[in-house]
Short mmCIF file of C-alpha atoms in Angstrom, two decimals:
data_model
loop_
_atom_site.label_atom_id
_atom_site.label_comp_id
_atom_site.label_asym_id
_atom_site.label_seq_id
_atom_site.Cartn_x
_atom_site.Cartn_y
_atom_site.Cartn_z
CA MET A 92 22.03 -73.42 52.81
CA ALA A 93 23.36 -72.29 49.46
CA LYS A 94 21.21 -72.76 46.37
CA LEU A 95 23.09 -74.51 43.56
CA LEU A 96 21.99 -74.47 39.91
CA TYR A 97 23.33 -76.76 37.19
CA PHE A 98 22.58 -75.63 33.67
CA GLY A 99 22.67 -77.35 30.30
CA ARG A 100 24.59 -80.61 30.10
CA LEU A 101 25.74 -80.29 33.72
CA SER A 102 22.30 -81.31 34.99
CA ASP A 103 22.75 -84.65 33.18
CA ILE A 104 25.80 -85.23 35.41
CA THR A 105 24.36 -83.92 38.67
CA GLY A 106 20.99 -85.59 38.11
CA ALA A 107 19.12 -82.39 39.00
CA ALA A 108 19.01 -78.81 37.80
CA GLU A 109 18.87 -77.45 41.32
CA GLU A 110 19.71 -78.37 44.89
CA SER A 111 20.18 -76.80 48.31
CA LEU A 112 23.47 -77.54 50.03
CA THR A 113 25.00 -76.74 53.40
CA LEU A 114 28.49 -75.67 52.39
CA PRO A 115 31.22 -77.72 54.12
CA ASP A 116 33.43 -75.62 56.43
CA THR A 117 36.43 -76.21 54.16
CA ILE A 118 34.78 -74.35 51.27
CA SER A 119 34.93 -70.58 51.07
CA THR A 120 35.39 -69.82 47.36
CA ALA A 121 33.60 -70.66 44.12
CA GLY A 122 36.68 -72.57 42.94
CA GLU A 123 36.75 -74.75 46.05
CA LEU A 124 33.04 -75.52 45.58
CA ARG A 125 33.67 -76.43 41.95
CA HIS A 126 36.32 -78.99 42.93
CA PHE A 127 34.21 -80.37 45.78
CA LEU A 128 31.21 -80.90 43.49
CA ASP A 129 33.25 -82.42 40.68
CA LEU A 130 34.41 -85.12 43.11
CA ARG A 131 31.00 -85.50 44.74
CA PHE A 132 29.27 -86.18 41.40
CA ASP A 133 32.21 -88.14 40.00
CA ALA A 134 32.06 -85.65 37.12
CA GLN A 135 35.61 -86.47 36.04
CA GLY A 136 36.51 -82.87 35.42
CA ALA A 137 33.32 -81.81 33.67
CA LEU A 138 32.73 -79.14 36.32
CA LEU A 139 36.36 -78.03 36.16
CA GLU A 140 36.44 -77.15 32.46
CA PRO A 141 37.39 -73.50 31.99
CA THR A 142 34.39 -73.06 29.68
CA VAL A 143 32.11 -73.77 32.65
CA ARG A 144 31.53 -70.41 34.26
CA ILE A 145 30.22 -69.77 37.73
CA ALA A 146 27.74 -67.06 38.67
CA VAL A 147 27.09 -66.01 42.24
CA ASN A 148 23.76 -64.25 42.75
CA ASN A 149 23.40 -63.64 39.01
CA GLU A 150 26.89 -62.19 38.55
CA LEU A 151 29.66 -64.07 36.78
CA CYS A 152 32.57 -64.59 39.15
CA PHE A 153 36.13 -65.87 39.33
CA ASP A 154 37.11 -69.08 41.11
CA ALA A 155 38.65 -66.91 43.85
CA THR A 156 35.31 -65.25 44.65
CA SER A 157 34.07 -65.87 48.19
CA ILE A 158 30.76 -67.65 48.60
CA SER A 159 28.43 -67.99 51.56
CA GLU A 160 25.42 -69.99 52.74
CA THR A 161 22.92 -67.41 51.46
CA ASP A 162 24.22 -67.39 47.90
CA GLU A 163 22.67 -68.68 44.71
CA ILE A 164 25.52 -70.30 42.82
CA ALA A 165 25.07 -71.29 39.16
CA PHE A 166 27.30 -73.57 37.07
CA MET A 167 27.07 -72.54 33.45
CA PRO A 168 28.49 -74.48 30.48
CA PRO A 169 28.88 -72.60 27.16
CA VAL A 170 25.74 -70.68 26.28
CA GLY A 171 23.94 -69.96 23.04
CA GLY A 172 20.37 -69.47 21.90
CA GLY A 173 18.62 -68.59 18.63
CA MET B 1443 11.35 -54.30 23.45
CA LEU B 1444 12.65 -57.55 24.92
CA LYS B 1445 10.70 -60.68 25.81
CA VAL B 1446 11.95 -64.11 26.84
CA SER B 1447 9.05 -66.48 27.27
CA GLU B 1448 7.44 -69.81 26.49
CA ASP B 1449 4.84 -68.06 24.33
CA PRO B 1450 4.82 -68.98 20.64
CA ILE B 1451 6.41 -66.35 18.38
CA ASP B 1452 4.33 -64.90 15.54
CA ALA B 1453 6.95 -63.11 13.44
CA SER B 1454 4.37 -61.56 11.14
CA ALA B 1455 2.40 -60.03 14.04
CA LEU B 1456 5.60 -58.84 15.73
CA LEU B 1457 6.76 -57.17 12.50
CA LYS B 1458 3.42 -55.39 12.21
CA ALA B 1459 3.63 -54.07 15.78
CA PHE B 1460 7.27 -53.11 15.28
CA GLU B 1461 6.44 -51.10 12.14
CA THR B 1462 4.01 -49.01 14.20
CA GLU B 1463 6.49 -48.59 17.04
CA ALA B 1464 9.24 -47.57 14.61
CA ALA B 1465 7.11 -45.08 12.66
CA GLY B 1466 9.37 -42.58 10.92
CA ALA B 1467 12.20 -45.04 10.27
CA GLY B 1468 13.17 -45.70 6.67
CA ALA B 1469 14.61 -49.20 7.03
CA ILE B 1470 13.43 -52.20 9.03
CA VAL B 1471 15.32 -55.51 9.10
CA SER B 1472 13.86 -58.60 10.72
CA PHE B 1473 15.35 -61.98 11.47
CA SER B 1474 13.40 -65.14 12.27
CA GLY B 1475 15.19 -68.21 13.56
CA ILE B 1476 13.17 -71.34 13.00
CA VAL B 1477 13.74 -74.83 14.43
CA ARG B 1478 14.86 -77.00 11.55
CA SER B 1479 13.76 -80.59 11.36
CA LYS B 1480 17.19 -81.72 10.20
CA ALA B 1481 19.90 -81.81 12.84
CA THR B 1482 23.49 -82.91 13.15
CA SER B 1483 22.17 -86.39 13.83
CA GLY B 1484 18.74 -87.47 12.68
CA GLY B 1485 15.40 -85.69 12.59
CA VAL B 1486 14.61 -83.09 15.22
CA GLU B 1487 11.34 -83.43 17.10
CA HIS B 1488 11.85 -80.41 19.29
CA LEU B 1489 14.35 -78.22 21.04
CA PHE B 1490 14.30 -77.47 24.73
CA LEU B 1491 15.61 -74.03 25.64
CA GLN B 1492 16.63 -73.14 29.15
CA ALA B 1493 17.27 -69.57 30.38
CA TYR B 1494 18.56 -68.16 33.66
CA SER B 1495 16.53 -65.10 34.59
CA PRO B 1496 17.28 -62.28 35.07
CA MET B 1497 20.80 -62.92 33.77
CA THR B 1498 19.46 -63.92 30.34
CA GLU B 1499 17.33 -60.80 29.98
CA ASP B 1500 20.01 -58.50 31.44
CA GLY B 1501 22.57 -59.78 28.94
CA ILE B 1502 20.28 -59.37 25.95
CA GLN B 1503 19.30 -55.89 27.12
CA ALA B 1504 22.99 -54.97 27.39
CA ALA B 1505 23.54 -56.21 23.81
CA MET B 1506 20.56 -54.15 22.63
CA ASP B 1507 22.00 -51.10 24.40
CA GLU B 1508 25.36 -51.74 22.75
CA ALA B 1509 23.66 -51.99 19.35
CA GLN B 1510 21.92 -48.66 19.99
CA SER B 1511 25.25 -47.05 20.85
CA ARG B 1512 27.12 -48.53 17.86
CA TRP B 1513 24.51 -47.83 15.20
CA PRO B 1514 21.95 -45.06 14.80
CA ILE B 1515 19.00 -47.39 15.26
CA VAL B 1516 15.74 -45.93 16.47
CA ASN B 1517 14.14 -49.17 17.67
CA ALA B 1518 15.10 -52.75 18.38
CA LEU B 1519 13.06 -55.77 19.33
CA VAL B 1520 14.15 -59.20 20.55
CA GLN B 1521 11.74 -61.99 21.37
CA HIS B 1522 13.16 -65.38 22.32
CA ARG B 1523 11.40 -68.56 23.27
CA VAL B 1524 12.28 -70.91 26.09
CA GLY B 1525 10.87 -74.34 26.96
CA GLU B 1526 9.89 -76.88 24.34
CA ILE B 1527 9.89 -75.65 20.73
CA LYS B 1528 8.82 -77.95 17.91
CA ALA B 1529 10.45 -78.23 14.49
CA GLY B 1530 9.03 -75.51 12.24
CA GLU B 1531 8.34 -73.13 15.11
CA THR B 1532 10.11 -69.80 15.52
CA ILE B 1533 12.64 -69.74 18.32
CA VAL B 1534 13.84 -66.14 18.00
CA PHE B 1535 12.70 -62.94 16.31
CA VAL B 1536 14.83 -59.82 16.05
CA ALA B 1537 13.88 -56.53 14.40
CA THR B 1538 15.79 -53.28 14.03
CA ALA B 1539 14.76 -49.91 12.60
CA SER B 1540 16.85 -46.97 11.44
CA ALA B 1541 16.85 -44.10 8.98
CA HIS B 1542 19.09 -45.93 6.49
CA ARG B 1543 19.43 -49.62 5.75
CA ARG B 1544 23.07 -50.27 6.72
CA ALA B 1545 22.50 -49.62 10.42
CA SER B 1546 19.45 -51.90 10.53
CA PHE B 1547 21.25 -54.74 8.76
CA GLU B 1548 24.36 -54.53 10.92
CA ALA B 1549 22.52 -54.14 14.21
CA ALA B 1550 20.27 -57.15 13.50
CA ASP B 1551 23.28 -59.21 12.45
CA PHE B 1552 25.15 -58.16 15.61
CA LEU B 1553 22.20 -59.01 17.87
CA MET B 1554 21.85 -62.47 16.28
CA ASP B 1555 25.55 -63.17 16.79
CA TYR B 1556 25.13 -62.19 20.44
CA LEU B 1557 22.08 -64.40 20.81
CA LYS B 1558 23.80 -67.39 19.18
CA THR B 1559 27.04 -67.30 21.17
CA LYS B 1560 26.72 -65.16 24.27
CA ALA B 1561 23.09 -65.04 25.33
CA VAL B 1562 22.47 -67.11 28.44
CA PHE B 1563 20.51 -70.03 26.99
CA TRP B 1564 21.12 -73.75 26.95
CA LYS B 1565 19.70 -75.80 24.15
CA ARG B 1566 18.77 -79.46 24.14
CA GLU B 1567 17.86 -81.19 20.91
CA LYS B 1568 15.46 -84.12 20.92
CA THR B 1569 15.94 -86.20 17.78
CA ASP B 1570 14.70 -89.60 16.74
CA ARG B 1571 18.06 -90.93 17.96
CA GLY B 1572 17.89 -89.40 21.44
CA ASP B 1573 18.64 -86.18 23.27
CA ALA B 1574 21.72 -83.99 23.18
CA TRP B 1575 22.77 -80.61 24.51
CA ILE B 1576 23.93 -78.35 21.68
CA GLU B 1577 26.59 -75.70 22.19
CA PRO B 1578 27.53 -72.98 19.67
CA GLY B 1579 29.67 -74.11 16.74
CA ASP B 1580 32.92 -72.67 15.40
CA SER B 1581 31.12 -70.71 12.69
CA ASP B 1582 28.92 -69.08 15.33
CA TYR B 1583 31.95 -67.96 17.32
CA ALA B 1584 33.69 -66.75 14.15
CA ASP B 1585 30.60 -64.68 13.25
CA ALA B 1586 30.53 -63.12 16.70
CA GLU B 1587 34.23 -62.18 16.47
CA ARG B 1588 33.45 -59.82 13.60
CA TRP B 1589 32.18 -57.15 16.01
CA ARG B 1590 35.21 -56.89 18.29
CA MET C 767 8.76 -64.46 -6.05
CA LEU C 768 9.03 -61.05 -7.71
CA LYS C 769 6.38 -58.38 -8.05
CA VAL C 770 6.68 -54.79 -9.27
CA SER C 771 3.36 -53.03 -8.96
CA GLU C 772 1.37 -50.04 -7.73
CA ASP C 773 -0.25 -52.23 -5.05
CA PRO C 774 0.42 -51.24 -1.43
CA ILE C 775 2.96 -53.47 0.32
CA ASP C 776 1.93 -55.21 3.54
CA ALA C 777 5.27 -56.42 4.92
CA SER C 778 3.65 -58.40 7.71
CA ALA C 779 1.38 -60.33 5.34
CA LEU C 780 4.25 -60.92 2.91
CA LEU C 781 6.44 -62.26 5.72
CA LYS C 782 3.68 -64.66 6.75
CA ALA C 783 3.28 -65.98 3.21
CA PHE C 784 7.05 -66.22 2.81
CA GLU C 785 7.37 -68.28 6.01
CA THR C 786 4.97 -70.84 4.54
CA GLU C 787 6.74 -70.84 1.18
CA ALA C 788 10.15 -71.27 2.87
CA ALA C 789 9.04 -74.06 5.22
CA GLY C 790 12.10 -76.04 6.33
CA ALA C 791 14.47 -73.07 6.32
CA GLY C 792 16.13 -72.15 9.61
CA ALA C 793 16.74 -68.47 8.99
CA ILE C 794 14.58 -65.79 7.40
CA VAL C 795 15.71 -62.20 6.96
CA SER C 796 13.35 -59.47 5.81
CA PHE C 797 13.93 -55.89 4.81
CA SER C 798 11.29 -53.18 4.57
CA GLY C 799 12.11 -49.86 2.97
CA ILE C 800 9.71 -47.16 4.08
CA VAL C 801 9.26 -43.67 2.63
CA ARG C 802 10.58 -41.24 5.23
CA SER C 803 8.88 -37.92 5.77
CA LYS C 804 12.21 -36.11 6.12
CA ALA C 805 14.17 -35.57 2.93
CA THR C 806 17.29 -33.78 1.82
CA SER C 807 15.19 -30.65 1.53
CA GLY C 808 11.98 -30.24 3.52
CA GLY C 809 9.17 -32.65 4.34
CA VAL C 810 8.31 -35.41 1.90
CA GLU C 811 4.71 -35.73 0.83
CA HIS C 812 5.25 -38.65 -1.49
CA LEU C 813 7.63 -40.35 -3.85
CA PHE C 814 6.85 -41.18 -7.43
CA LEU C 815 8.55 -44.33 -8.71
CA GLN C 816 8.88 -45.09 -12.39
CA ALA C 817 9.88 -48.48 -13.83
CA TYR C 818 10.60 -49.70 -17.35
CA SER C 819 9.05 -53.09 -17.85
CA PRO C 820 10.15 -55.73 -18.56
CA MET C 821 13.72 -54.41 -18.11
CA THR C 822 13.05 -53.60 -14.45
CA GLU C 823 11.70 -57.07 -13.66
CA ASP C 824 14.35 -58.84 -15.77
CA GLY C 825 17.12 -57.04 -13.90
CA ILE C 826 15.72 -57.82 -10.46
CA GLN C 827 15.19 -61.45 -11.47
CA ALA C 828 18.81 -61.66 -12.62
CA ALA C 829 19.94 -60.25 -9.25
CA MET C 830 17.77 -62.82 -7.45
CA ASP C 831 19.30 -65.57 -9.58
CA GLU C 832 22.78 -64.26 -8.75
CA ALA C 833 21.91 -64.27 -5.03
CA GLN C 834 20.75 -67.87 -5.34
CA SER C 835 24.01 -68.85 -6.99
CA ARG C 836 26.23 -66.98 -4.50
CA TRP C 837 24.50 -68.11 -1.29
CA PRO C 838 22.67 -71.31 -0.38
CA ILE C 839 19.32 -69.58 -0.09
CA VAL C 840 16.21 -71.66 -0.52
CA ASN C 841 13.78 -68.83 -1.22
CA ALA C 842 13.85 -65.14 -2.06
CA LEU C 843 11.08 -62.60 -2.44
CA VAL C 844 11.19 -59.05 -3.80
CA GLN C 845 8.18 -56.80 -3.96
CA HIS C 846 8.63 -53.22 -5.14
CA ARG C 847 6.14 -50.44 -5.56
CA VAL C 848 5.87 -48.03 -8.44
CA GLY C 849 3.67 -44.96 -8.86
CA GLU C 850 2.85 -42.60 -6.02
CA ILE C 851 3.96 -43.71 -2.55
CA LYS C 852 3.16 -41.60 0.49
CA ALA C 853 5.46 -40.96 3.44
CA GLY C 854 5.15 -43.84 5.91
CA GLU C 855 4.28 -46.38 3.21
CA THR C 856 6.50 -49.32 2.31
CA ILE C 857 8.27 -48.95 -1.02
CA VAL C 858 10.17 -52.24 -1.07
CA PHE C 859 10.09 -55.55 0.77
CA VAL C 860 12.78 -58.21 0.43
CA ALA C 861 12.90 -61.59 2.19
CA THR C 862 15.43 -64.41 2.01
CA ALA C 863 15.43 -67.87 3.57
CA SER C 864 18.25 -70.33 4.14
CA ALA C 865 19.38 -73.08 6.47
CA HIS C 866 21.75 -70.79 8.41
CA ARG C 867 21.55 -67.09 9.11
CA ARG C 868 24.65 -65.78 7.34
CA ALA C 869 23.36 -66.62 3.85
CA SER C 870 20.01 -64.97 4.53
CA PHE C 871 21.60 -61.79 5.88
CA GLU C 872 24.09 -61.45 3.05
CA ALA C 873 21.63 -62.27 0.27
CA ALA C 874 19.07 -59.74 1.57
CA ASP C 875 21.79 -57.11 1.92
CA PHE C 876 23.04 -57.85 -1.61
CA LEU C 877 19.52 -57.63 -3.09
CA MET C 878 18.90 -54.28 -1.39
CA ASP C 879 22.18 -52.90 -2.73
CA TYR C 880 21.12 -54.01 -6.20
CA LEU C 881 17.68 -52.43 -5.79
CA LYS C 882 19.13 -49.14 -4.54
CA THR C 883 21.77 -48.65 -7.22
CA LYS C 884 21.16 -50.86 -10.23
CA ALA C 885 17.47 -51.70 -10.40
CA VAL C 886 15.74 -49.86 -13.22
CA PHE C 887 13.66 -47.34 -11.28
CA TRP C 888 13.54 -43.57 -11.28
CA LYS C 889 12.46 -41.78 -8.18
CA ARG C 890 10.88 -38.34 -7.85
CA GLU C 891 10.42 -36.77 -4.46
CA LYS C 892 7.59 -34.34 -3.83
CA THR C 893 8.38 -32.16 -0.84
CA ASP C 894 6.77 -29.02 0.56
CA ARG C 895 9.43 -27.10 -1.38
CA GLY C 896 8.79 -28.70 -4.76
CA ASP C 897 9.67 -31.77 -6.80
CA ALA C 898 13.05 -33.33 -7.51
CA TRP C 899 14.39 -36.48 -9.15
CA ILE C 900 16.58 -38.42 -6.70
CA GLU C 901 19.51 -40.50 -7.90
CA PRO C 902 21.51 -42.97 -5.74
CA GLY C 903 24.02 -41.37 -3.37
CA ASP C 904 27.71 -42.12 -2.88
CA SER C 905 27.00 -44.34 0.14
CA ASP C 906 24.60 -46.41 -1.95
CA TYR C 907 27.25 -46.96 -4.63
CA ALA C 908 29.86 -47.76 -1.98
CA ASP C 909 27.55 -50.36 -0.43
CA ALA C 910 26.96 -51.98 -3.81
CA GLU C 911 30.72 -52.16 -4.48
CA ARG C 912 31.09 -54.60 -1.56
CA TRP C 913 29.82 -57.50 -3.65
CA ARG C 914 32.23 -57.20 -6.59
CA MET D 288 8.38 -44.26 -36.59
CA ALA D 289 10.66 -45.04 -33.67
CA LYS D 290 9.25 -44.93 -30.16
CA LEU D 291 11.38 -42.79 -27.84
CA LEU D 292 11.19 -42.98 -24.03
CA TYR D 293 12.70 -40.41 -21.67
CA PHE D 294 13.02 -41.58 -18.08
CA GLY D 295 13.57 -39.80 -14.78
CA ARG D 296 14.83 -36.25 -14.96
CA LEU D 297 15.13 -36.42 -18.75
CA SER D 298 11.34 -36.11 -19.13
CA ASP D 299 11.56 -32.70 -17.41
CA ILE D 300 13.84 -31.60 -20.28
CA THR D 301 11.94 -33.22 -23.13
CA GLY D 302 8.54 -32.22 -21.75
CA ALA D 303 7.16 -35.73 -22.27
CA ALA D 304 8.02 -39.25 -21.17
CA GLU D 305 7.33 -40.68 -24.61
CA GLU D 306 7.09 -39.68 -28.25
CA SER D 307 7.06 -41.17 -31.72
CA LEU D 308 9.62 -39.85 -34.15
CA THR D 309 10.45 -40.43 -37.78
CA LEU D 310 14.20 -40.78 -37.65
CA PRO D 311 16.04 -38.30 -39.92
CA ASP D 312 17.98 -39.97 -42.73
CA THR D 313 21.25 -38.78 -41.22
CA ILE D 314 20.73 -40.85 -38.08
CA SER D 315 21.65 -44.51 -38.04
CA THR D 316 23.10 -45.11 -34.54
CA ALA D 317 22.01 -44.55 -30.95
CA GLY D 318 24.84 -42.05 -30.48
CA GLU D 319 23.75 -39.98 -33.47
CA LEU D 320 20.19 -39.90 -32.15
CA ARG D 321 21.47 -38.83 -28.72
CA HIS D 322 23.26 -35.81 -30.24
CA PHE D 323 20.32 -34.94 -32.48
CA LEU D 324 17.90 -34.95 -29.53
CA ASP D 325 20.21 -33.00 -27.23
CA LEU D 326 20.23 -30.16 -29.79
CA ARG D 327 16.52 -30.49 -30.58
CA PHE D 328 15.54 -30.11 -26.89
CA ASP D 329 18.29 -27.57 -26.16
CA ALA D 330 19.31 -30.03 -23.40
CA GLN D 331 22.80 -28.48 -23.15
CA GLY D 332 24.48 -31.85 -22.88
CA ALA D 333 22.05 -33.49 -20.44
CA LEU D 334 21.39 -36.24 -22.98
CA LEU D 335 25.10 -36.63 -23.69
CA GLU D 336 26.19 -37.42 -20.13
CA PRO D 337 27.91 -40.81 -20.02
CA THR D 338 25.69 -41.79 -17.08
CA VAL D 339 22.69 -41.56 -19.41
CA ARG D 340 22.40 -45.03 -20.91
CA ILE D 341 20.45 -45.96 -23.99
CA ALA D 342 18.38 -49.11 -24.39
CA VAL D 343 17.13 -50.36 -27.72
CA ASN D 344 14.17 -52.72 -27.48
CA ASN D 345 14.83 -53.33 -23.77
CA GLU D 346 18.54 -54.07 -24.19
CA LEU D 347 21.24 -51.65 -23.09
CA CYS D 348 23.36 -50.63 -26.04
CA PHE D 349 26.44 -48.67 -27.03
CA ASP D 350 26.34 -45.36 -28.89
CA ALA D 351 27.57 -47.25 -31.97
CA THR D 352 24.55 -49.56 -32.01
CA SER D 353 22.41 -49.26 -35.14
CA ILE D 354 18.80 -48.17 -34.75
CA SER D 355 15.83 -48.31 -37.06
CA GLU D 356 12.31 -46.96 -37.46
CA THR D 357 10.72 -49.93 -35.67
CA ASP D 358 12.79 -49.67 -32.50
CA GLU D 359 11.80 -48.63 -29.00
CA ILE D 360 14.67 -46.45 -27.80
CA ALA D 361 14.91 -45.47 -24.13
CA PHE D 362 17.10 -42.78 -22.58
CA MET D 363 17.92 -43.76 -18.99
CA PRO D 364 19.61 -41.53 -16.42
CA PRO D 365 21.11 -43.23 -13.34
CA VAL D 366 18.69 -45.69 -11.79
CA GLY D 367 17.87 -46.68 -8.24
CA GLY D 368 14.83 -47.81 -6.30
CA GLY D 369 14.15 -48.90 -2.76
#
């Protein structure tokens, strides 16, 4: 199962900051997962916003990046501390 | 020196330790970011800061390395809190040391712009009117653009 | 708060006191100027700083007032030493506090440029090769020109 | 007598940071005093440099400013602290 992380305001939509998910066979890229999850949570595009970046195993990636069952996949809205 | 932790930040103690570490430098600049009790909407009770380790630390370290390569600074320190931080508490402390003052000022300014707009943190504000996630504002992004 | 005196400067203690004084501010910047042991010529044993009171204090106060009028800073502190100051000791400490960081950075930077080039002090350097009066350098004047 | 102060490198030339002086009758302005002292200390123009400013009773003044026996008159080479 892949480990999914939802940061910042995204966890308000998903209801949890973290979950484990068996990736459906139809999903092989980060972009496909993004679309799948947006529908699954009825997020109405919140997960599709270009400002929401995806990291696979702690590395920022493009939507075209391949993902697999052993990956940690993080959904990251705009960041900022201090 | 870089630390991201739930521990309270004592700016005064950190400055003292940094002075020792940076012995020989002629100019030390420090920045303390403190949670204000006035927010966009209503009074702030606390902030909640979320990080994503080790991405958060790696990114800050890369910014510190960039600062060291852009300015002749001899030491830099970043300490950032995560978790719940009450109004009046220090959320971030940055210090830079160099031979002459310009490098210390610019490197500290640069590091704060990184921390405000690019560091991997998410910030939730709890006010007397409820909770809200806060993302960087236009002026933060404009500040960060100065270093491109 | 302004103090020109022979008393040693404890930047850490001053920052702590300033934090209390500036309660409610979101951003505090501090600058410490430290006597370096390397000089233009040879190793520095100490500096000797001369002031002309009350002209020295009046001028710094006017610069602090100007900083307050140019930036929305809520507090400013300048402490400057005179007399004999050994290598490694702090010669000047400046702190500024404001709601947002840009004002604090710029006001502290402005005050340091004033102190380096316009404040009424004369500086004598005692090195292992003798004594020499030091006047501000071109880079100091160039820095100060930024605020015109 | 007027009180004269010589700051910074000027005290190396005058041999003292401070002195009391009865102003000669021929001297009525800061500029005249500046010339008189430059000759008296054989300062070879060090007191005449335009970067050397004069303050009368803690106020910067022009060479044309009048001075009197009760004044404190300071000779100030370029300043700078920090």
